[in-house]
PDB file of N, CA and C and ligand atoms in Angstrom:
ATOM      1  N   MET A  12       3.189  32.556-195.353  1.00  0.00           N
ATOM      2  CA  MET A  12       2.067  33.339-194.807  1.00  0.00           C
ATOM      3  C   MET A  12       0.739  32.816-195.346  1.00  0.00           C
ATOM      4  N   ARG A  13       0.739  32.544-196.644  1.00  0.00           N
ATOM      5  CA  ARG A  13      -0.507  32.074-197.247  1.00  0.00           C
ATOM      6  C   ARG A  13      -0.938  30.723-196.668  1.00  0.00           C
ATOM      7  N   LYS A  14       0.081  29.851-196.463  1.00  0.00           N
ATOM      8  CA  LYS A  14      -0.220  28.538-195.863  1.00  0.00           C
ATOM      9  C   LYS A  14      -0.812  28.712-194.471  1.00  0.00           C
ATOM     10  N   PHE A  15      -0.228  29.677-193.743  1.00  0.00           N
ATOM     11  CA  PHE A  15      -0.688  29.920-192.379  1.00  0.00           C
ATOM     12  C   PHE A  15      -2.156  30.369-192.398  1.00  0.00           C
ATOM     13  N   VAL A  16      -2.469  31.264-193.326  1.00  0.00           N
ATOM     14  CA  VAL A  16      -3.850  31.771-193.427  1.00  0.00           C
ATOM     15  C   VAL A  16      -4.799  30.622-193.768  1.00  0.00           C
ATOM     16  N   THR A  17      -4.390  29.793-194.706  1.00  0.00           N
ATOM     17  CA  THR A  17      -5.225  28.652-195.110  1.00  0.00           C
ATOM     18  C   THR A  17      -5.462  27.716-193.922  1.00  0.00           C
ATOM     19  N   LEU A  18      -4.376  27.457-193.174  1.00  0.00           N
ATOM     20  CA  LEU A  18      -4.473  26.581-192.001  1.00  0.00           C
ATOM     21  C   LEU A  18      -5.418  27.196-190.968  1.00  0.00           C
ATOM     22  N   PHE A  19      -5.291  28.510-190.771  1.00  0.00           N
ATOM     23  CA  PHE A  19      -6.131  29.198-189.789  1.00  0.00           C
ATOM     24  C   PHE A  19      -7.611  29.072-190.170  1.00  0.00           C
ATOM     25  N   ILE A  20      -7.893  29.289-191.455  1.00  0.00           N
ATOM     26  CA  ILE A  20      -9.281  29.188-191.930  1.00  0.00           C
ATOM     27  C   ILE A  20      -9.801  27.761-191.749  1.00  0.00           C
ATOM     28  N   ALA A  21      -8.954  26.784-192.081  1.00  0.00           N
ATOM     29  CA  ALA A  21      -9.359  25.380-191.958  1.00  0.00           C
ATOM     30  C   ALA A  21      -9.658  25.032-190.500  1.00  0.00           C
ATOM     31  N   LEU A  22      -8.798  25.494-189.595  1.00  0.00           N
ATOM     32  CA  LEU A  22      -8.991  25.206-188.171  1.00  0.00           C
ATOM     33  C   LEU A  22     -10.250  25.898-187.642  1.00  0.00           C
ATOM     34  N   SER A  23     -10.472  27.144-188.081  1.00  0.00           N
ATOM     35  CA  SER A  23     -11.670  27.873-187.646  1.00  0.00           C
ATOM     36  C   SER A  23     -12.927  27.160-188.099  1.00  0.00           C
ATOM     37  N   PHE A  24     -12.900  26.686-189.336  1.00  0.00           N
ATOM     38  CA  PHE A  24     -14.040  25.972-189.901  1.00  0.00           C
ATOM     39  C   PHE A  24     -14.283  24.678-189.122  1.00  0.00           C
ATOM     40  N   ALA A  25     -13.186  23.969-188.824  1.00  0.00           N
ATOM     41  CA  ALA A  25     -13.300  22.715-188.076  1.00  0.00           C
ATOM     42  C   ALA A  25     -13.905  22.978-186.703  1.00  0.00           C
ATOM     43  N   THR A  26     -13.482  24.062-186.059  1.00  0.00           N
ATOM     44  CA  THR A  26     -14.001  24.408-184.735  1.00  0.00           C
ATOM     45  C   THR A  26     -15.494  24.699-184.817  1.00  0.00           C
ATOM     46  N   LEU A  27     -15.893  25.450-185.846  1.00  0.00           N
ATOM     47  CA  LEU A  27     -17.309  25.776-186.023  1.00  0.00           C
ATOM     48  C   LEU A  27     -18.142  24.519-186.211  1.00  0.00           C
ATOM     49  N   CYS A  28     -17.609  23.583-186.997  1.00  0.00           N
ATOM     50  CA  CYS A  28     -18.333  22.348-187.283  1.00  0.00           C
ATOM     51  C   CYS A  28     -18.540  21.511-186.028  1.00  0.00           C
ATOM     52  N   MET A  29     -17.610  21.627-185.083  1.00  0.00           N
ATOM     53  CA  MET A  29     -17.698  20.808-183.880  1.00  0.00           C
ATOM     54  C   MET A  29     -18.545  21.465-182.791  1.00  0.00           C
ATOM     55  N   ALA A  30     -18.968  22.706-183.028  1.00  0.00           N
ATOM     56  CA  ALA A  30     -19.750  23.414-182.009  1.00  0.00           C
ATOM     57  C   ALA A  30     -21.025  22.637-181.699  1.00  0.00           C
ATOM     58  N   LYS A  31     -21.329  22.554-180.425  1.00  0.00           N
ATOM     59  CA  LYS A  31     -22.499  21.783-179.981  1.00  0.00           C
ATOM     60  C   LYS A  31     -23.569  22.706-179.409  1.00  0.00           C
ATOM     61  N   ASP A  32     -24.789  22.209-179.393  1.00  0.00           N
ATOM     62  CA  ASP A  32     -25.865  22.878-178.675  1.00  0.00           C
ATOM     63  C   ASP A  32     -26.016  22.175-177.328  1.00  0.00           C
ATOM     64  N   VAL A  33     -25.905  22.915-176.255  1.00  0.00           N
ATOM     65  CA  VAL A  33     -26.047  22.357-174.912  1.00  0.00           C
ATOM     66  C   VAL A  33     -27.311  22.950-174.296  1.00  0.00           C
ATOM     67  N   ILE A  34     -28.242  22.063-173.948  1.00  0.00           N
ATOM     68  CA  ILE A  34     -29.553  22.534-173.483  1.00  0.00           C
ATOM     69  C   ILE A  34     -29.571  22.758-171.977  1.00  0.00           C
ATOM     70  N   ILE A  35     -30.019  23.943-171.591  1.00  0.00           N
ATOM     71  CA  ILE A  35     -30.278  24.249-170.177  1.00  0.00           C
ATOM     72  C   ILE A  35     -31.767  24.541-170.056  1.00  0.00           C
ATOM     73  N   ASP A  36     -32.457  23.712-169.282  1.00  0.00           N
ATOM     74  CA  ASP A  36     -33.888  23.937-169.085  1.00  0.00           C
ATOM     75  C   ASP A  36     -34.094  24.844-167.866  1.00  0.00           C
ATOM     76  N   GLN A  37     -35.237  25.490-167.825  1.00  0.00           N
ATOM     77  CA  GLN A  37     -35.632  26.249-166.644  1.00  0.00           C
ATOM     78  C   GLN A  37     -36.983  25.705-166.221  1.00  0.00           C
ATOM     79  N   LYS A  38     -36.962  25.028-165.074  1.00  0.00           N
ATOM     80  CA  LYS A  38     -38.181  24.374-164.593  1.00  0.00           C
ATOM     81  C   LYS A  38     -38.233  24.500-163.078  1.00  0.00           C
ATOM     82  N   ASP A  39     -39.427  24.772-162.543  1.00  0.00           N
ATOM     83  CA  ASP A  39     -39.597  24.981-161.095  1.00  0.00           C
ATOM     84  C   ASP A  39     -38.580  25.998-160.566  1.00  0.00           C
ATOM     85  N   LYS A  40     -38.401  27.079-161.327  1.00  0.00           N
ATOM     86  CA  LYS A  40     -37.483  28.173-160.952  1.00  0.00           C
ATOM     87  C   LYS A  40     -36.065  27.664-160.695  1.00  0.00           C
ATOM     88  N   THR A  41     -35.636  26.689-161.507  1.00  0.00           N
ATOM     89  CA  THR A  41     -34.293  26.124-161.368  1.00  0.00           C
ATOM     90  C   THR A  41     -33.685  25.913-162.748  1.00  0.00           C
ATOM     91  N   PHE A  42     -32.416  26.267-162.896  1.00  0.00           N
ATOM     92  CA  PHE A  42     -31.698  25.896-164.117  1.00  0.00           C
ATOM     93  C   PHE A  42     -31.359  24.412-164.023  1.00  0.00           C
ATOM     94  N   ILE A  43     -31.628  23.662-165.090  1.00  0.00           N
ATOM     95  CA  ILE A  43     -31.345  22.216-165.097  1.00  0.00           C
ATOM     96  C   ILE A  43     -30.481  21.880-166.310  1.00  0.00           C
ATOM     97  N   PRO A  44     -29.240  21.411-166.128  1.00  0.00           N
ATOM     98  CA  PRO A  44     -28.550  21.247-164.843  1.00  0.00           C
ATOM     99  C   PRO A  44     -28.095  22.601-164.290  1.00  0.00           C
ATOM    100  N   THR A  45     -27.554  22.587-163.065  1.00  0.00           N
ATOM    101  CA  THR A  45     -27.106  23.844-162.456  1.00  0.00           C
ATOM    102  C   THR A  45     -25.634  24.117-162.751  1.00  0.00           C
ATOM    103  N   LYS A  46     -24.932  23.126-163.323  1.00  0.00           N
ATOM    104  CA  LYS A  46     -23.539  23.332-163.694  1.00  0.00           C
ATOM    105  C   LYS A  46     -23.254  22.549-164.975  1.00  0.00           C
ATOM    106  N   VAL A  47     -22.530  23.156-165.885  1.00  0.00           N
ATOM    107  CA  VAL A  47     -22.239  22.489-167.142  1.00  0.00           C
ATOM    108  C   VAL A  47     -20.871  22.942-167.650  1.00  0.00           C
ATOM    109  N   THR A  48     -20.177  22.036-168.342  1.00  0.00           N
ATOM    110  CA  THR A  48     -18.888  22.371-168.951  1.00  0.00           C
ATOM    111  C   THR A  48     -19.032  22.283-170.464  1.00  0.00           C
ATOM    112  N   VAL A  49     -18.617  23.341-171.153  1.00  0.00           N
ATOM    113  CA  VAL A  49     -18.725  23.383-172.612  1.00  0.00           C
ATOM    114  C   VAL A  49     -17.406  23.855-173.201  1.00  0.00           C
ATOM    115  N   HIS A  50     -17.345  23.885-174.522  1.00  0.00           N
ATOM    116  CA  HIS A  50     -16.151  24.384-175.201  1.00  0.00           C
ATOM    117  C   HIS A  50     -16.463  25.705-175.900  1.00  0.00           C
ATOM    118  N   VAL A  51     -15.407  26.477-176.134  1.00  0.00           N
ATOM    119  CA  VAL A  51     -15.561  27.734-176.871  1.00  0.00           C
ATOM    120  C   VAL A  51     -16.257  27.444-178.204  1.00  0.00           C
ATOM    121  N   GLY A  52     -17.263  28.234-178.533  1.00  0.00           N
ATOM    122  CA  GLY A  52     -18.019  28.045-179.777  1.00  0.00           C
ATOM    123  C   GLY A  52     -19.321  27.298-179.586  1.00  0.00           C
ATOM    124  N   ASP A  53     -19.452  26.611-178.442  1.00  0.00           N
ATOM    125  CA  ASP A  53     -20.714  25.893-178.189  1.00  0.00           C
ATOM    126  C   ASP A  53     -21.839  26.895-177.901  1.00  0.00           C
ATOM    127  N   ASN A  54     -23.053  26.459-178.192  1.00  0.00           N
ATOM    128  CA  ASN A  54     -24.233  27.281-177.909  1.00  0.00           C
ATOM    129  C   ASN A  54     -24.959  26.741-176.694  1.00  0.00           C
ATOM    130  N   ILE A  55     -25.259  27.629-175.769  1.00  0.00           N
ATOM    131  CA  ILE A  55     -26.150  27.268-174.668  1.00  0.00           C
ATOM    132  C   ILE A  55     -27.558  27.590-175.147  1.00  0.00           C
ATOM    133  N   VAL A  56     -28.435  26.586-175.155  1.00  0.00           N
ATOM    134  CA  VAL A  56     -29.819  26.802-175.566  1.00  0.00           C
ATOM    135  C   VAL A  56     -30.692  26.800-174.311  1.00  0.00           C
ATOM    136  N   PHE A  57     -31.188  27.991-173.955  1.00  0.00           N
ATOM    137  CA  PHE A  57     -32.057  28.110-172.782  1.00  0.00           C
ATOM    138  C   PHE A  57     -33.483  27.762-173.177  1.00  0.00           C
ATOM    139  N   LYS A  58     -34.073  26.828-172.430  1.00  0.00           N
ATOM    140  CA  LYS A  58     -35.488  26.491-172.597  1.00  0.00           C
ATOM    141  C   LYS A  58     -36.247  27.016-171.396  1.00  0.00           C
ATOM    142  N   ASN A  59     -37.538  27.176-171.556  1.00  0.00           N
ATOM    143  CA  ASN A  59     -38.374  27.593-170.435  1.00  0.00           C
ATOM    144  C   ASN A  59     -39.570  26.655-170.334  1.00  0.00           C
ATOM    145  N   SER A  60     -39.489  25.699-169.404  1.00  0.00           N
ATOM    146  CA  SER A  60     -40.566  24.719-169.214  1.00  0.00           C
ATOM    147  C   SER A  60     -41.548  25.134-168.129  1.00  0.00           C
ATOM    148  N   ASP A  61     -41.341  26.324-167.555  1.00  0.00           N
ATOM    149  CA  ASP A  61     -42.297  26.824-166.572  1.00  0.00           C
ATOM    150  C   ASP A  61     -43.423  27.566-167.283  1.00  0.00           C
ATOM    151  N   GLY A  62     -44.476  27.877-166.535  1.00  0.00           N
ATOM    152  CA  GLY A  62     -45.633  28.563-167.121  1.00  0.00           C
ATOM    153  C   GLY A  62     -45.546  30.072-166.996  1.00  0.00           C
ATOM    154  N   PHE A  63     -44.361  30.584-166.691  1.00  0.00           N
ATOM    155  CA  PHE A  63     -44.176  32.036-166.527  1.00  0.00           C
ATOM    156  C   PHE A  63     -42.804  32.405-167.095  1.00  0.00           C
ATOM    157  N   ALA A  64     -42.573  33.695-167.205  1.00  0.00           N
ATOM    158  CA  ALA A  64     -41.347  34.177-167.855  1.00  0.00           C
ATOM    159  C   ALA A  64     -40.101  33.954-167.007  1.00  0.00           C
ATOM    160  N   HIS A  65     -38.983  33.739-167.678  1.00  0.00           N
ATOM    161  CA  HIS A  65     -37.668  33.683-167.047  1.00  0.00           C
ATOM    162  C   HIS A  65     -36.735  34.641-167.781  1.00  0.00           C
ATOM    163  N   ASN A  66     -35.492  34.646-167.311  1.00  0.00           N
ATOM    164  CA  ASN A  66     -34.433  35.444-167.922  1.00  0.00           C
ATOM    165  C   ASN A  66     -33.142  34.704-167.626  1.00  0.00           C
ATOM    166  N   ALA A  67     -32.094  35.004-168.354  1.00  0.00           N
ATOM    167  CA  ALA A  67     -30.767  34.507-168.028  1.00  0.00           C
ATOM    168  C   ALA A  67     -29.780  35.577-168.468  1.00  0.00           C
ATOM    169  N   PHE A  68     -28.873  35.899-167.554  1.00  0.00           N
ATOM    170  CA  PHE A  68     -27.855  36.899-167.899  1.00  0.00           C
ATOM    171  C   PHE A  68     -26.568  36.578-167.165  1.00  0.00           C
ATOM    172  N   SER A  69     -25.470  37.116-167.692  1.00  0.00           N
ATOM    173  CA  SER A  69     -24.177  37.013-167.012  1.00  0.00           C
ATOM    174  C   SER A  69     -23.406  38.300-167.214  1.00  0.00           C
ATOM    175  N   ASP A  70     -22.761  38.747-166.146  1.00  0.00           N
ATOM    176  CA  ASP A  70     -21.905  39.936-166.214  1.00  0.00           C
ATOM    177  C   ASP A  70     -20.439  39.552-166.307  1.00  0.00           C
ATOM    178  N   ASN A  71     -20.143  38.235-166.434  1.00  0.00           N
ATOM    179  CA  ASN A  71     -18.744  37.817-166.434  1.00  0.00           C
ATOM    180  C   ASN A  71     -18.014  38.303-167.680  1.00  0.00           C
ATOM    181  N   LYS A  72     -16.839  38.858-167.431  1.00  0.00           N
ATOM    182  CA  LYS A  72     -16.042  39.483-168.493  1.00  0.00           C
ATOM    183  C   LYS A  72     -15.853  38.522-169.674  1.00  0.00           C
ATOM    184  N   ASN A  73     -16.012  39.049-170.875  1.00  0.00           N
ATOM    185  CA  ASN A  73     -15.842  38.336-172.151  1.00  0.00           C
ATOM    186  C   ASN A  73     -16.996  37.397-172.503  1.00  0.00           C
ATOM    187  N   ASN A  74     -17.827  37.057-171.530  1.00  0.00           N
ATOM    188  CA  ASN A  74     -18.977  36.198-171.837  1.00  0.00           C
ATOM    189  C   ASN A  74     -20.281  36.845-171.360  1.00  0.00           C
ATOM    190  N   GLU A  75     -20.335  38.186-171.396  1.00  0.00           N
ATOM    191  CA  GLU A  75     -21.547  38.873-170.953  1.00  0.00           C
ATOM    192  C   GLU A  75     -22.689  38.590-171.925  1.00  0.00           C
ATOM    193  N   PHE A  76     -23.866  38.387-171.378  1.00  0.00           N
ATOM    194  CA  PHE A  76     -25.057  38.282-172.227  1.00  0.00           C
ATOM    195  C   PHE A  76     -26.294  38.530-171.377  1.00  0.00           C
ATOM    196  N   ASP A  77     -27.395  38.799-172.036  1.00  0.00           N
ATOM    197  CA  ASP A  77     -28.688  38.951-171.369  1.00  0.00           C
ATOM    198  C   ASP A  77     -29.758  38.569-172.391  1.00  0.00           C
ATOM    199  N   ILE A  78     -30.485  37.498-172.121  1.00  0.00           N
ATOM    200  CA  ILE A  78     -31.459  37.025-173.109  1.00  0.00           C
ATOM    201  C   ILE A  78     -32.786  37.773-173.009  1.00  0.00           C
ATOM    202  N   GLY A  79     -32.906  38.686-172.048  1.00  0.00           N
ATOM    203  CA  GLY A  79     -34.150  39.450-171.904  1.00  0.00           C
ATOM    204  C   GLY A  79     -35.271  38.584-171.361  1.00  0.00           C
ATOM    205  N   MET A  80     -36.498  38.998-171.612  1.00  0.00           N
ATOM    206  CA  MET A  80     -37.674  38.283-171.115  1.00  0.00           C
ATOM    207  C   MET A  80     -37.911  37.035-171.961  1.00  0.00           C
ATOM    208  N   GLN A  81     -37.829  35.859-171.334  1.00  0.00           N
ATOM    209  CA  GLN A  81     -38.022  34.602-172.063  1.00  0.00           C
ATOM    210  C   GLN A  81     -39.383  34.024-171.694  1.00  0.00           C
ATOM    211  N   ARG A  82     -40.263  33.977-172.687  1.00  0.00           N
ATOM    212  CA  ARG A  82     -41.617  33.476-172.447  1.00  0.00           C
ATOM    213  C   ARG A  82     -41.636  31.950-172.341  1.00  0.00           C
ATOM    214  N   PRO A  83     -42.691  31.380-171.711  1.00  0.00           N
ATOM    215  CA  PRO A  83     -42.821  29.922-171.626  1.00  0.00           C
ATOM    216  C   PRO A  83     -42.740  29.281-173.017  1.00  0.00           C
ATOM    217  N   GLY A  84     -41.985  28.205-173.124  1.00  0.00           N
ATOM    218  CA  GLY A  84     -41.891  27.473-174.382  1.00  0.00           C
ATOM    219  C   GLY A  84     -40.906  28.045-175.381  1.00  0.00           C
ATOM    220  N   GLU A  85     -40.344  29.201-175.081  1.00  0.00           N
ATOM    221  CA  GLU A  85     -39.414  29.851-176.018  1.00  0.00           C
ATOM    222  C   GLU A  85     -37.991  29.306-175.812  1.00  0.00           C
ATOM    223  N   ASP A  86     -37.256  29.103-176.913  1.00  0.00           N
ATOM    224  CA  ASP A  86     -35.846  28.701-176.843  1.00  0.00           C
ATOM    225  C   ASP A  86     -34.975  29.880-177.250  1.00  0.00           C
ATOM    226  N   ILE A  87     -33.931  30.149-176.466  1.00  0.00           N
ATOM    227  CA  ILE A  87     -33.009  31.229-176.807  1.00  0.00           C
ATOM    228  C   ILE A  87     -31.583  30.704-176.698  1.00  0.00           C
ATOM    229  N   SER A  88     -30.808  30.906-177.774  1.00  0.00           N
ATOM    230  CA  SER A  88     -29.464  30.367-177.870  1.00  0.00           C
ATOM    231  C   SER A  88     -28.413  31.456-177.652  1.00  0.00           C
ATOM    232  N   VAL A  89     -27.370  31.112-176.882  1.00  0.00           N
ATOM    233  CA  VAL A  89     -26.268  32.052-176.629  1.00  0.00           C
ATOM    234  C   VAL A  89     -24.953  31.330-176.890  1.00  0.00           C
ATOM    235  N   LYS A  90     -24.117  31.893-177.745  1.00  0.00           N
ATOM    236  CA  LYS A  90     -22.822  31.273-178.054  1.00  0.00           C
ATOM    237  C   LYS A  90     -21.785  31.647-177.003  1.00  0.00           C
ATOM    238  N   MET A  91     -21.036  30.645-176.511  1.00  0.00           N
ATOM    239  CA  MET A  91     -19.965  30.901-175.558  1.00  0.00           C
ATOM    240  C   MET A  91     -18.685  31.187-176.346  1.00  0.00           C
ATOM    241  N   LYS A  92     -18.221  32.425-176.275  1.00  0.00           N
ATOM    242  CA  LYS A  92     -17.150  32.879-177.178  1.00  0.00           C
ATOM    243  C   LYS A  92     -15.757  32.833-176.570  1.00  0.00           C
ATOM    244  N   HIS A  93     -15.671  32.780-175.234  1.00  0.00           N
ATOM    245  CA  HIS A  93     -14.353  32.874-174.601  1.00  0.00           C
ATOM    246  C   HIS A  93     -14.228  31.881-173.448  1.00  0.00           C
ATOM    247  N   VAL A  94     -12.990  31.435-173.222  1.00  0.00           N
ATOM    248  CA  VAL A  94     -12.705  30.557-172.091  1.00  0.00           C
ATOM    249  C   VAL A  94     -12.985  31.309-170.788  1.00  0.00           C
ATOM    250  N   GLY A  95     -13.545  30.607-169.816  1.00  0.00           N
ATOM    251  CA  GLY A  95     -13.762  31.238-168.512  1.00  0.00           C
ATOM    252  C   GLY A  95     -14.932  30.639-167.767  1.00  0.00           C
ATOM    253  N   ILE A  96     -15.158  31.190-166.574  1.00  0.00           N
ATOM    254  CA  ILE A  96     -16.301  30.789-165.754  1.00  0.00           C
ATOM    255  C   ILE A  96     -17.427  31.781-166.018  1.00  0.00           C
ATOM    256  N   VAL A  97     -18.612  31.272-166.281  1.00  0.00           N
ATOM    257  CA  VAL A  97     -19.749  32.141-166.567  1.00  0.00           C
ATOM    258  C   VAL A  97     -20.823  31.871-165.509  1.00  0.00           C
ATOM    259  N   GLU A  98     -21.007  32.830-164.627  1.00  0.00           N
ATOM    260  CA  GLU A  98     -22.037  32.719-163.583  1.00  0.00           C
ATOM    261  C   GLU A  98     -23.323  33.331-164.136  1.00  0.00           C
ATOM    262  N   VAL A  99     -24.355  32.504-164.234  1.00  0.00           N
ATOM    263  CA  VAL A  99     -25.614  32.946-164.840  1.00  0.00           C
ATOM    264  C   VAL A  99     -26.695  33.052-163.770  1.00  0.00           C
ATOM    265  N   GLU A 100     -27.484  34.108-163.860  1.00  0.00           N
ATOM    266  CA  GLU A 100     -28.630  34.267-162.958  1.00  0.00           C
ATOM    267  C   GLU A 100     -29.860  34.636-163.766  1.00  0.00           C
ATOM    268  N   CYS A 101     -31.025  34.483-163.149  1.00  0.00           N
ATOM    269  CA  CYS A 101     -32.277  34.948-163.735  1.00  0.00           C
ATOM    270  C   CYS A 101     -32.630  36.262-163.050  1.00  0.00           C
ATOM    271  N   ALA A 102     -32.843  37.312-163.831  1.00  0.00           N
ATOM    272  CA  ALA A 102     -33.133  38.641-163.263  1.00  0.00           C
ATOM    273  C   ALA A 102     -34.489  38.675-162.571  1.00  0.00           C
ATOM    274  N   ILE A 103     -35.362  37.731-162.921  1.00  0.00           N
ATOM    275  CA  ILE A 103     -36.712  37.719-162.341  1.00  0.00           C
ATOM    276  C   ILE A 103     -36.733  36.910-161.042  1.00  0.00           C
ATOM    277  N   HIS A 104     -35.929  35.841-160.997  1.00  0.00           N
ATOM    278  CA  HIS A 104     -35.875  34.981-159.814  1.00  0.00           C
ATOM    279  C   HIS A 104     -34.424  34.916-159.329  1.00  0.00           C
ATOM    280  N   PRO A 105     -34.048  35.779-158.393  1.00  0.00           N
ATOM    281  CA  PRO A 105     -32.641  35.911-157.964  1.00  0.00           C
ATOM    282  C   PRO A 105     -32.044  34.637-157.361  1.00  0.00           C
ATOM    283  N   ASN A 106     -32.890  33.665-156.980  1.00  0.00           N
ATOM    284  CA  ASN A 106     -32.351  32.428-156.406  1.00  0.00           C
ATOM    285  C   ASN A 106     -31.888  31.434-157.463  1.00  0.00           C
ATOM    286  N   MET A 107     -32.141  31.732-158.743  1.00  0.00           N
ATOM    287  CA  MET A 107     -31.745  30.811-159.818  1.00  0.00           C
ATOM    288  C   MET A 107     -30.276  31.064-160.192  1.00  0.00           C
ATOM    289  N   HIS A 108     -29.478  30.000-160.116  1.00  0.00           N
ATOM    290  CA  HIS A 108     -28.061  30.133-160.440  1.00  0.00           C
ATOM    291  C   HIS A 108     -27.606  28.995-161.345  1.00  0.00           C
ATOM    292  N   LEU A 109     -26.769  29.354-162.298  1.00  0.00           N
ATOM    293  CA  LEU A 109     -26.168  28.369-163.217  1.00  0.00           C
ATOM    294  C   LEU A 109     -24.703  28.724-163.376  1.00  0.00           C
ATOM    295  N   LYS A 110     -23.866  27.701-163.365  1.00  0.00           N
ATOM    296  CA  LYS A 110     -22.429  27.931-163.580  1.00  0.00           C
ATOM    297  C   LYS A 110     -22.018  27.208-164.863  1.00  0.00           C
ATOM    298  N   ILE A 111     -21.473  27.978-165.804  1.00  0.00           N
ATOM    299  CA  ILE A 111     -20.977  27.392-167.052  1.00  0.00           C
ATOM    300  C   ILE A 111     -19.459  27.516-167.056  1.00  0.00           C
ATOM    301  N   VAL A 112     -18.783  26.391-167.231  1.00  0.00           N
ATOM    302  CA  VAL A 112     -17.325  26.410-167.384  1.00  0.00           C
ATOM    303  C   VAL A 112     -17.042  26.289-168.872  1.00  0.00           C
ATOM    304  N   VAL A 113     -16.400  27.314-169.452  1.00  0.00           N
ATOM    305  CA  VAL A 113     -16.086  27.289-170.889  1.00  0.00           C
ATOM    306  C   VAL A 113     -14.596  26.979-171.032  1.00  0.00           C
ATOM    307  N   LYS A 114     -14.299  25.853-171.695  1.00  0.00           N
ATOM    308  CA  LYS A 114     -12.903  25.419-171.875  1.00  0.00           C
ATOM    309  C   LYS A 114     -12.434  25.716-173.280  1.00  0.00           C
TER     310      LYS A 114
HETATM  311 CU1  LIG B   9     -36.502  32.874-163.641  1.00  0.00          CU
END
């Protein structure tokens, strides 16, 4: 049991160390890129290169989030915690869509 716990901790630590930051820009009312594949534990870093506020949210089960009002130039990071498809929209601009595949 103790070996198992040690192995689990080691694997968790290794997973954390491999976590990446994946940048999604918001420019001209578009998520760039519009589709991305990441791994569990990776962080999606939302940027805002437009001169007005954006938002990003998802209602997808296990990966729900809402970054709230994102001002120009602000970076907001969201960790992807579970495997699945994450459909992201901007609450301010309903035509903005991003698809994140979490493996
Ligand atoms: Cu927007």
